[in-house]
Tab-separated table of C-alpha atoms in Angstrom:
chain	number	residue	atom	x	y	z
A	1	UNK	CA	-3.818	-0.314	47.487
A	2	UNK	CA	-4.441	2.366	44.990
A	3	UNK	CA	-0.766	4.514	44.114
A	4	UNK	CA	-1.106	8.398	43.686
A	5	UNK	CA	0.799	9.215	39.738
A	6	UNK	CA	3.023	11.781	39.304
A	7	UNK	CA	4.305	13.562	36.617
A	8	UNK	CA	7.540	12.352	36.594
A	9	UNK	CA	6.451	8.309	36.240
A	10	UNK	CA	8.215	6.946	33.566
A	11	UNK	CA	7.835	3.653	34.189
A	12	UNK	CA	5.581	1.521	30.805
A	13	UNK	CA	3.947	-1.811	30.903
A	14	UNK	CA	3.560	-2.408	27.339
A	15	UNK	CA	1.112	-5.735	26.147
A	16	UNK	CA	1.884	-6.616	23.227
A	17	UNK	CA	5.284	-5.951	22.650
A	18	UNK	CA	6.274	-9.024	20.698
A	19	UNK	CA	3.652	-7.772	17.975
A	20	UNK	CA	4.376	-4.865	15.096
A	21	UNK	CA	2.447	-1.906	16.998
A	22	UNK	CA	3.744	-2.967	20.679
A	23	UNK	CA	7.192	-4.013	19.719
A	24	UNK	CA	7.066	0.184	17.793
A	25	UNK	CA	6.192	1.748	20.673
A	26	UNK	CA	7.580	0.401	23.646
A	27	UNK	CA	11.341	0.552	21.487
A	28	UNK	CA	10.085	4.471	20.941
A	29	UNK	CA	9.265	4.691	24.635
A	30	UNK	CA	12.685	3.434	25.621
A	31	UNK	CA	14.757	6.004	23.590
A	32	UNK	CA	12.189	8.376	25.445
A	33	UNK	CA	13.529	7.151	28.461
A	34	UNK	CA	11.043	5.429	29.967
A	35	UNK	CA	11.418	2.157	31.767
A	36	UNK	CA	9.870	-0.396	29.534
A	37	UNK	CA	8.077	-3.599	30.443
A	38	UNK	CA	7.126	-6.314	28.149
A	39	UNK	CA	5.031	-9.493	29.293
A	40	UNK	CA	5.815	-12.480	27.123
A	41	UNK	CA	4.139	-15.894	27.445
A	42	UNK	CA	7.309	-18.588	26.668
A	43	UNK	CA	10.217	-17.557	29.072
A	44	UNK	CA	12.081	-19.289	26.322
A	45	UNK	CA	11.354	-17.335	23.406
A	46	UNK	CA	14.368	-15.525	21.818
A	47	UNK	CA	13.126	-11.330	21.334
A	48	UNK	CA	14.855	-8.327	20.989
A	49	UNK	CA	16.094	-6.619	23.973
A	50	UNK	CA	15.687	-3.076	22.501
A	51	UNK	CA	15.593	-1.902	26.273
A	52	UNK	CA	12.739	-3.786	27.256
A	53	UNK	CA	12.256	-5.778	30.848
A	54	UNK	CA	10.938	-9.170	29.656
A	55	UNK	CA	8.511	-10.268	32.200
A	56	UNK	CA	7.078	-14.198	32.111
A	57	UNK	CA	3.594	-13.946	32.028
A	58	UNK	CA	0.428	-13.967	30.036
A	59	UNK	CA	-2.074	-10.888	28.863
A	60	UNK	CA	-5.441	-13.398	29.859
A	61	UNK	CA	-3.927	-13.657	33.827
A	62	UNK	CA	-5.137	-10.850	35.657
A	63	UNK	CA	-2.594	-11.357	38.192
A	64	UNK	CA	0.690	-11.518	35.805
A	65	UNK	CA	-1.000	-8.426	34.676
A	66	UNK	CA	-0.861	-6.796	37.871
A	67	UNK	CA	2.063	-7.837	38.941
A	68	UNK	CA	3.964	-6.890	35.136
A	69	UNK	CA	1.922	-3.539	35.710
A	70	UNK	CA	2.976	-2.696	39.435
A	71	UNK	CA	3.773	1.200	39.577
A	72	UNK	CA	3.275	2.002	36.083
A	73	UNK	CA	2.422	5.018	34.894
A	74	UNK	CA	1.463	3.995	31.272
A	75	UNK	CA	-0.175	0.917	29.683
A	76	UNK	CA	0.136	0.248	26.150
A	77	UNK	CA	-2.985	-1.905	25.312
A	78	UNK	CA	-1.736	-3.627	22.130
A	79	UNK	CA	-2.017	-6.995	22.653
A	80	UNK	CA	-4.175	-10.111	20.759
A	81	UNK	CA	-4.084	-13.638	21.046
A	82	UNK	CA	-2.167	-15.654	19.440
A	83	UNK	CA	-2.805	-16.416	16.082
A	84	UNK	CA	-5.670	-14.145	16.540
A	85	UNK	CA	-7.749	-17.319	17.144
A	86	UNK	CA	-10.645	-16.837	19.248
A	87	UNK	CA	-9.964	-13.237	19.253
A	88	UNK	CA	-14.387	-12.008	19.837
A	89	UNK	CA	-14.068	-14.046	22.907
A	90	UNK	CA	-10.285	-12.861	24.224
A	91	UNK	CA	-10.011	-9.605	23.575
A	92	UNK	CA	-12.517	-7.846	26.061
A	93	UNK	CA	-10.944	-10.380	29.182
A	94	UNK	CA	-7.914	-9.292	28.045
A	95	UNK	CA	-8.733	-5.216	28.221
A	96	UNK	CA	-10.241	-6.070	31.808
A	97	UNK	CA	-6.989	-6.744	33.398
A	98	UNK	CA	-5.226	-3.793	31.470
A	99	UNK	CA	-7.941	-1.581	33.203
A	100	UNK	CA	-7.970	-3.415	36.580
A	101	UNK	CA	-4.069	-2.577	36.475
A	102	UNK	CA	-4.489	0.820	35.571
A	103	UNK	CA	-7.123	1.627	37.836
A	104	UNK	CA	-4.903	0.158	40.845
A	105	UNK	CA	-1.842	2.040	39.486
A	106	UNK	CA	-3.829	5.006	38.416
A	107	UNK	CA	-1.801	4.704	35.182
A	108	UNK	CA	-2.792	5.719	31.697
A	109	UNK	CA	-4.001	3.249	28.786
A	110	UNK	CA	-2.616	3.991	25.275
A	111	UNK	CA	-4.745	2.452	23.074
A	112	UNK	CA	-3.837	2.137	19.121
A	113	UNK	CA	-7.376	2.466	17.665
A	114	UNK	CA	-8.521	1.680	14.544
A	115	UNK	CA	-11.623	2.475	12.177
A	116	UNK	CA	-13.468	-0.039	12.528
A	117	UNK	CA	-15.937	1.356	14.989
A	118	UNK	CA	-17.361	2.840	11.848
A	119	UNK	CA	-20.043	2.587	9.442
A	120	UNK	CA	-21.159	3.893	6.423
A	121	UNK	CA	-22.622	6.852	8.336
A	122	UNK	CA	-20.247	9.462	9.329
A	123	UNK	CA	-17.956	8.123	5.676
A	124	UNK	CA	-15.946	9.898	4.552
A	125	UNK	CA	-14.384	12.150	6.346
A	126	UNK	CA	-14.598	11.523	10.638
A	127	UNK	CA	-13.799	13.421	13.194
A	128	UNK	CA	-13.095	12.033	17.076
A	129	UNK	CA	-16.718	13.020	17.773
A	130	UNK	CA	-17.899	11.101	15.064
A	131	UNK	CA	-21.229	8.320	16.084
A	132	UNK	CA	-20.213	4.765	16.059
A	133	UNK	CA	-22.344	2.267	14.465
A	134	UNK	CA	-20.082	-0.240	12.852
A	135	UNK	CA	-21.060	-2.955	9.947
A	136	UNK	CA	-18.868	-5.749	11.741
A	137	UNK	CA	-18.662	-7.813	15.301
A	138	UNK	CA	-14.927	-6.751	15.099
A	139	UNK	CA	-16.326	-3.171	15.119
A	140	UNK	CA	-19.035	-3.848	17.269
A	141	UNK	CA	-16.183	-5.445	19.931
A	142	UNK	CA	-13.974	-2.321	19.103
A	143	UNK	CA	-16.865	0.200	20.623
A	144	UNK	CA	-17.475	-2.371	23.804
A	145	UNK	CA	-13.693	-1.979	24.332
A	146	UNK	CA	-13.379	1.942	24.170
A	147	UNK	CA	-16.705	1.922	26.531
A	148	UNK	CA	-15.029	0.092	28.832
A	149	UNK	CA	-12.122	2.372	28.739
A	150	UNK	CA	-14.262	5.560	28.917
A	151	UNK	CA	-16.059	3.915	32.110
A	152	UNK	CA	-12.197	3.409	33.598
A	153	UNK	CA	-11.700	6.710	33.849
A	154	UNK	CA	-14.161	7.624	36.514
A	155	UNK	CA	-12.235	4.456	38.151
A	156	UNK	CA	-9.043	5.852	38.601
A	157	UNK	CA	-7.520	5.476	34.853
A	158	UNK	CA	-6.695	7.767	31.915
A	159	UNK	CA	-7.510	7.274	28.826
A	160	UNK	CA	-5.799	8.009	25.219
A	161	UNK	CA	-7.008	7.091	22.172
A	162	UNK	CA	-5.138	6.563	18.717
A	163	UNK	CA	-6.919	6.012	16.056
A	164	UNK	CA	-5.389	5.117	12.699
A	165	UNK	CA	-5.270	3.911	9.069
A	166	UNK	CA	-4.249	0.550	7.878
A	167	UNK	CA	-0.868	-0.183	9.588
A	168	UNK	CA	2.556	-0.758	8.004
A	169	UNK	CA	5.717	-0.954	9.254
A	170	UNK	CA	9.079	-2.893	9.472
A	171	UNK	CA	7.625	-5.305	12.143
A	172	UNK	CA	3.630	-5.167	10.860
A	173	UNK	CA	3.155	-8.677	10.130
A	174	UNK	CA	-0.349	-9.529	10.877
A	175	UNK	CA	-1.683	-5.854	8.351
A	176	UNK	CA	-3.685	-4.925	5.183
A	177	UNK	CA	-0.022	-4.733	3.730
A	178	UNK	CA	1.723	-7.757	4.491
A	179	UNK	CA	-1.397	-10.265	4.405
A	180	UNK	CA	-3.099	-8.515	1.426
A	181	UNK	CA	-1.505	-6.344	-1.017
A	182	UNK	CA	1.794	-9.217	-0.902
A	183	UNK	CA	1.568	-13.102	1.027
A	184	UNK	CA	4.287	-12.848	4.116
A	185	UNK	CA	7.194	-14.888	3.258
A	186	UNK	CA	7.156	-15.575	-0.323
A	187	UNK	CA	8.740	-13.851	-2.995
A	188	UNK	CA	6.426	-11.322	-4.805
A	189	UNK	CA	4.818	-12.284	-7.787
A	190	UNK	CA	1.564	-10.180	-7.967
A	191	UNK	CA	0.352	-7.381	-6.019
A	192	UNK	CA	-3.267	-7.470	-4.696
A	193	UNK	CA	-4.979	-4.929	-5.039
A	194	UNK	CA	-8.164	-4.956	-2.496
A	195	UNK	CA	-9.705	-1.707	-2.943
A	196	UNK	CA	-12.442	-0.555	-6.647
A	197	UNK	CA	-9.873	2.093	-9.293
A	198	UNK	CA	-10.320	5.672	-7.689
A	199	UNK	CA	-11.034	4.887	-3.951
A	200	UNK	CA	-9.228	6.434	-1.672
A	201	UNK	CA	-7.653	4.398	1.531
A	202	UNK	CA	-6.262	5.241	4.799
A	203	UNK	CA	-2.329	4.081	5.986
A	204	UNK	CA	-0.224	4.362	9.399
A	205	UNK	CA	3.120	3.726	9.190
A	206	UNK	CA	4.105	2.496	12.747
A	207	UNK	CA	7.486	4.085	13.457
A	208	UNK	CA	5.026	7.190	12.963
A	209	UNK	CA	2.481	6.289	14.787
A	210	UNK	CA	4.622	5.719	18.034
A	211	UNK	CA	6.705	8.553	17.178
A	212	UNK	CA	2.674	10.355	17.477
A	213	UNK	CA	1.493	8.459	20.162
A	214	UNK	CA	5.272	10.219	21.611
A	215	UNK	CA	4.834	13.509	21.511
A	216	UNK	CA	1.239	13.371	23.006
A	217	UNK	CA	2.684	11.245	26.142
A	218	UNK	CA	5.595	14.104	26.542
A	219	UNK	CA	1.934	16.782	27.402
A	220	UNK	CA	1.209	14.614	30.017
A	221	UNK	CA	0.409	17.566	32.406
A	222	UNK	CA	-2.045	18.691	29.007
A	223	UNK	CA	-3.965	15.854	27.535
A	224	UNK	CA	-6.907	15.743	30.776
A	225	UNK	CA	-8.028	12.013	31.893
A	226	UNK	CA	-9.760	11.004	28.814
A	227	UNK	CA	-7.946	11.923	25.598
A	228	UNK	CA	-9.152	10.882	21.755
A	229	UNK	CA	-7.139	11.316	18.957
A	230	UNK	CA	-7.283	11.008	15.093
A	231	UNK	CA	-3.841	10.471	12.796
A	232	UNK	CA	-4.319	11.297	8.940
A	233	UNK	CA	-1.394	9.256	8.389
A	234	UNK	CA	-0.879	8.584	4.584
A	235	UNK	CA	-3.401	9.121	2.588
A	236	UNK	CA	-3.870	6.999	-0.935
A	237	UNK	CA	-6.062	9.307	-2.646
A	238	UNK	CA	-6.956	7.040	-5.861
A	239	UNK	CA	-6.581	3.889	-4.169
A	240	UNK	CA	-3.046	3.716	-6.396
A	241	UNK	CA	-0.194	4.754	-4.611
A	242	UNK	CA	0.517	2.258	-2.089
A	243	UNK	CA	0.378	-0.540	-4.663
A	244	UNK	CA	3.038	2.383	-6.958
A	245	UNK	CA	5.183	2.451	-4.241
A	246	UNK	CA	5.311	-1.733	-3.347
A	247	UNK	CA	6.545	-1.499	-6.965
A	248	UNK	CA	8.795	0.857	-6.910
A	249	UNK	CA	10.500	-0.658	-4.081
A	250	UNK	CA	10.439	-3.854	-5.303
A	251	UNK	CA	12.267	-2.446	-8.758
A	252	UNK	CA	9.988	-4.860	-10.441
A	253	UNK	CA	7.557	-2.469	-11.980
A	254	UNK	CA	5.932	-5.360	-15.148
A	255	UNK	CA	4.799	-7.720	-11.351
A	256	UNK	CA	1.198	-8.078	-11.839
A	257	UNK	CA	-1.242	-6.129	-9.888
A	258	UNK	CA	-4.788	-8.710	-9.679
A	259	UNK	CA	-7.657	-7.316	-7.622
A	260	UNK	CA	-8.692	-8.908	-4.243
A	261	UNK	CA	-10.516	-12.391	-4.976
A	262	UNK	CA	-12.688	-11.574	-2.402
A	263	UNK	CA	-15.225	-14.246	-3.306
A	264	UNK	CA	-12.442	-16.414	-2.343
A	265	UNK	CA	-12.004	-14.544	1.187
A	266	UNK	CA	-15.973	-15.274	1.388
A	267	UNK	CA	-16.396	-19.419	0.244
A	268	UNK	CA	-13.251	-19.929	2.551
A	269	UNK	CA	-13.751	-18.108	5.652
A	270	UNK	CA	-15.320	-20.365	7.546
A	271	UNK	CA	-12.233	-22.622	7.586
A	272	UNK	CA	-9.385	-20.268	7.778
A	273	UNK	CA	-10.331	-17.425	10.397
A	274	UNK	CA	-7.964	-14.838	8.788
A	275	UNK	CA	-9.972	-15.335	5.465
A	276	UNK	CA	-12.817	-14.229	7.236
A	277	UNK	CA	-11.830	-11.397	9.044
A	278	UNK	CA	-10.601	-9.669	5.410
A	279	UNK	CA	-13.490	-10.336	4.640
A	280	UNK	CA	-15.551	-8.584	6.766
A	281	UNK	CA	-13.390	-5.062	6.360
A	282	UNK	CA	-14.330	-5.286	2.979
A	283	UNK	CA	-16.489	-2.383	3.505
A	284	UNK	CA	-13.174	-0.393	4.091
A	285	UNK	CA	-11.894	-0.508	0.278
A	286	UNK	CA	-15.420	0.368	-1.128
A	287	UNK	CA	-15.749	3.832	-0.417
A	288	UNK	CA	-13.064	6.657	0.701
A	289	UNK	CA	-12.944	6.207	4.536
A	290	UNK	CA	-10.279	8.834	6.409
A	291	UNK	CA	-9.815	9.795	10.043
A	292	UNK	CA	-9.828	13.975	9.983
A	293	UNK	CA	-6.700	14.557	12.374
A	294	UNK	CA	-7.321	18.159	12.427
A	295	UNK	CA	-7.482	17.651	16.545
A	296	UNK	CA	-3.884	16.154	16.351
A	297	UNK	CA	-2.563	19.118	14.445
A	298	UNK	CA	-4.553	21.852	16.495
A	299	UNK	CA	-2.802	19.532	19.870
A	300	UNK	CA	0.565	19.144	18.786
A	301	UNK	CA	1.035	21.338	15.562
A	302	UNK	CA	2.177	19.256	13.149
A	303	UNK	CA	2.327	15.012	12.657
A	304	UNK	CA	5.231	12.835	12.412
A	305	UNK	CA	5.024	11.774	8.826
A	306	UNK	CA	7.530	9.623	7.308
A	307	UNK	CA	7.559	10.056	3.184
A	308	UNK	CA	6.200	6.920	1.648
A	309	UNK	CA	8.883	5.503	-0.519
A	310	UNK	CA	11.241	5.278	2.566
A	311	UNK	CA	8.136	3.805	4.366
A	312	UNK	CA	7.327	1.420	2.005
A	313	UNK	CA	11.020	0.041	1.574
A	314	UNK	CA	11.645	0.028	5.215
A	315	UNK	CA	8.599	-1.538	5.935
A	316	UNK	CA	9.901	-4.565	3.040
A	317	UNK	CA	13.349	-4.685	4.170
A	318	UNK	CA	11.451	-5.804	7.856
A	319	UNK	CA	9.469	-8.466	6.322
A	320	UNK	CA	12.287	-9.605	4.996
A	321	UNK	CA	11.881	-9.069	1.347
A	322	UNK	CA	15.961	-7.994	1.338
A	323	UNK	CA	16.472	-11.849	2.284
A	324	UNK	CA	14.507	-12.878	0.105
A	325	UNK	CA	16.526	-11.375	-2.761
A	326	UNK	CA	13.211	-9.163	-3.891
A	327	UNK	CA	14.248	-6.379	-2.470
A	328	UNK	CA	17.463	-3.581	-3.515
A	329	UNK	CA	19.729	-2.599	-1.903
A	330	UNK	CA	19.082	0.130	1.070
A	331	UNK	CA	21.069	3.268	0.793
A	332	UNK	CA	22.986	4.160	4.262
A	333	UNK	CA	21.250	5.583	6.914
A	334	UNK	CA	21.855	7.131	9.669
A	335	UNK	CA	21.588	5.631	13.392
A	336	UNK	CA	18.547	7.340	13.935
A	337	UNK	CA	16.762	6.774	10.586
A	338	UNK	CA	17.828	3.159	11.392
A	339	UNK	CA	15.919	2.694	14.829
A	340	UNK	CA	13.183	4.131	12.294
A	341	UNK	CA	12.666	7.338	13.259
A	342	UNK	CA	11.031	9.435	10.968
A	343	UNK	CA	12.348	10.912	8.337
A	344	UNK	CA	10.684	14.356	8.615
A	345	UNK	CA	8.025	15.954	10.176
A	346	UNK	CA	5.269	17.314	7.909
A	347	UNK	CA	1.947	19.018	8.914
A	348	UNK	CA	-1.059	16.709	7.617
A	349	UNK	CA	-4.075	19.405	6.194
A	350	UNK	CA	-6.949	17.801	5.193
A	351	UNK	CA	-7.403	18.989	1.632
């Protein structure tokens, strides 16, 4: 039986709460006073609690998702198959389970979106209304995900898509930052530079993404049933600001910076799925690609924004470079900063 959502419902199911994006969303929701449920596959896993009510189940199982979503007003869909294996085959069935649960509960689905939906025909500055003509298999699947979500709005669900640049953050282990620019879990001996000199690139600090999502959800009554916004995040205008910030944070300004060996990724792609996925996204590093956040600014008045240097330092600390002895000690932080609340709020004007 379908339930009627009310403006006072404060229960959320976060699918992917063990990951970087979902975990950040779950912690932000809990800090906002939501009752937060997370779904995990292994009941014996040792997981941070962070105010999350953990339930045993699998996002690939429709019954598990339906049970976990019962009574929820919000479903955060930030889940991927384990290790991203068979992503192309599993991601749409997983989404269908979220959609079915949202329709029954008349819940809002929050989807953290990407630029993969778009092709060069709408570069360099992309509004929410731009045509979606992706170049890659992953982009085509992303387009189909959003098509199904928009269709679900007519079936009782509500929708919020928040598109962002490449994620980085203290828990973002599967990202260009941690797996492209750096080698995860190893002391850095060099930094990889995926883009050409002078080519801008857009990044999104996950605590800022979560805070932006929370401010949008705080205005649920004004969102409408089908809402879509773009974040500006951190715009690296010349493609070198992020690398420079990493070098400053590591305290090793002489660390070598090398061009990304794209040819190696292409050759190894058939055997290494990660390399294939990275290689497919090369086109996003060959010319400036920037999401236009003017709709977000008009709605919220400002975009939450942590300055680049502290954002990078906290990211490196979260990726355990402190433990490896390759990161200077962070200064003492207030409890709010320790929870990754953005340091300040700044309007991100297009310029």
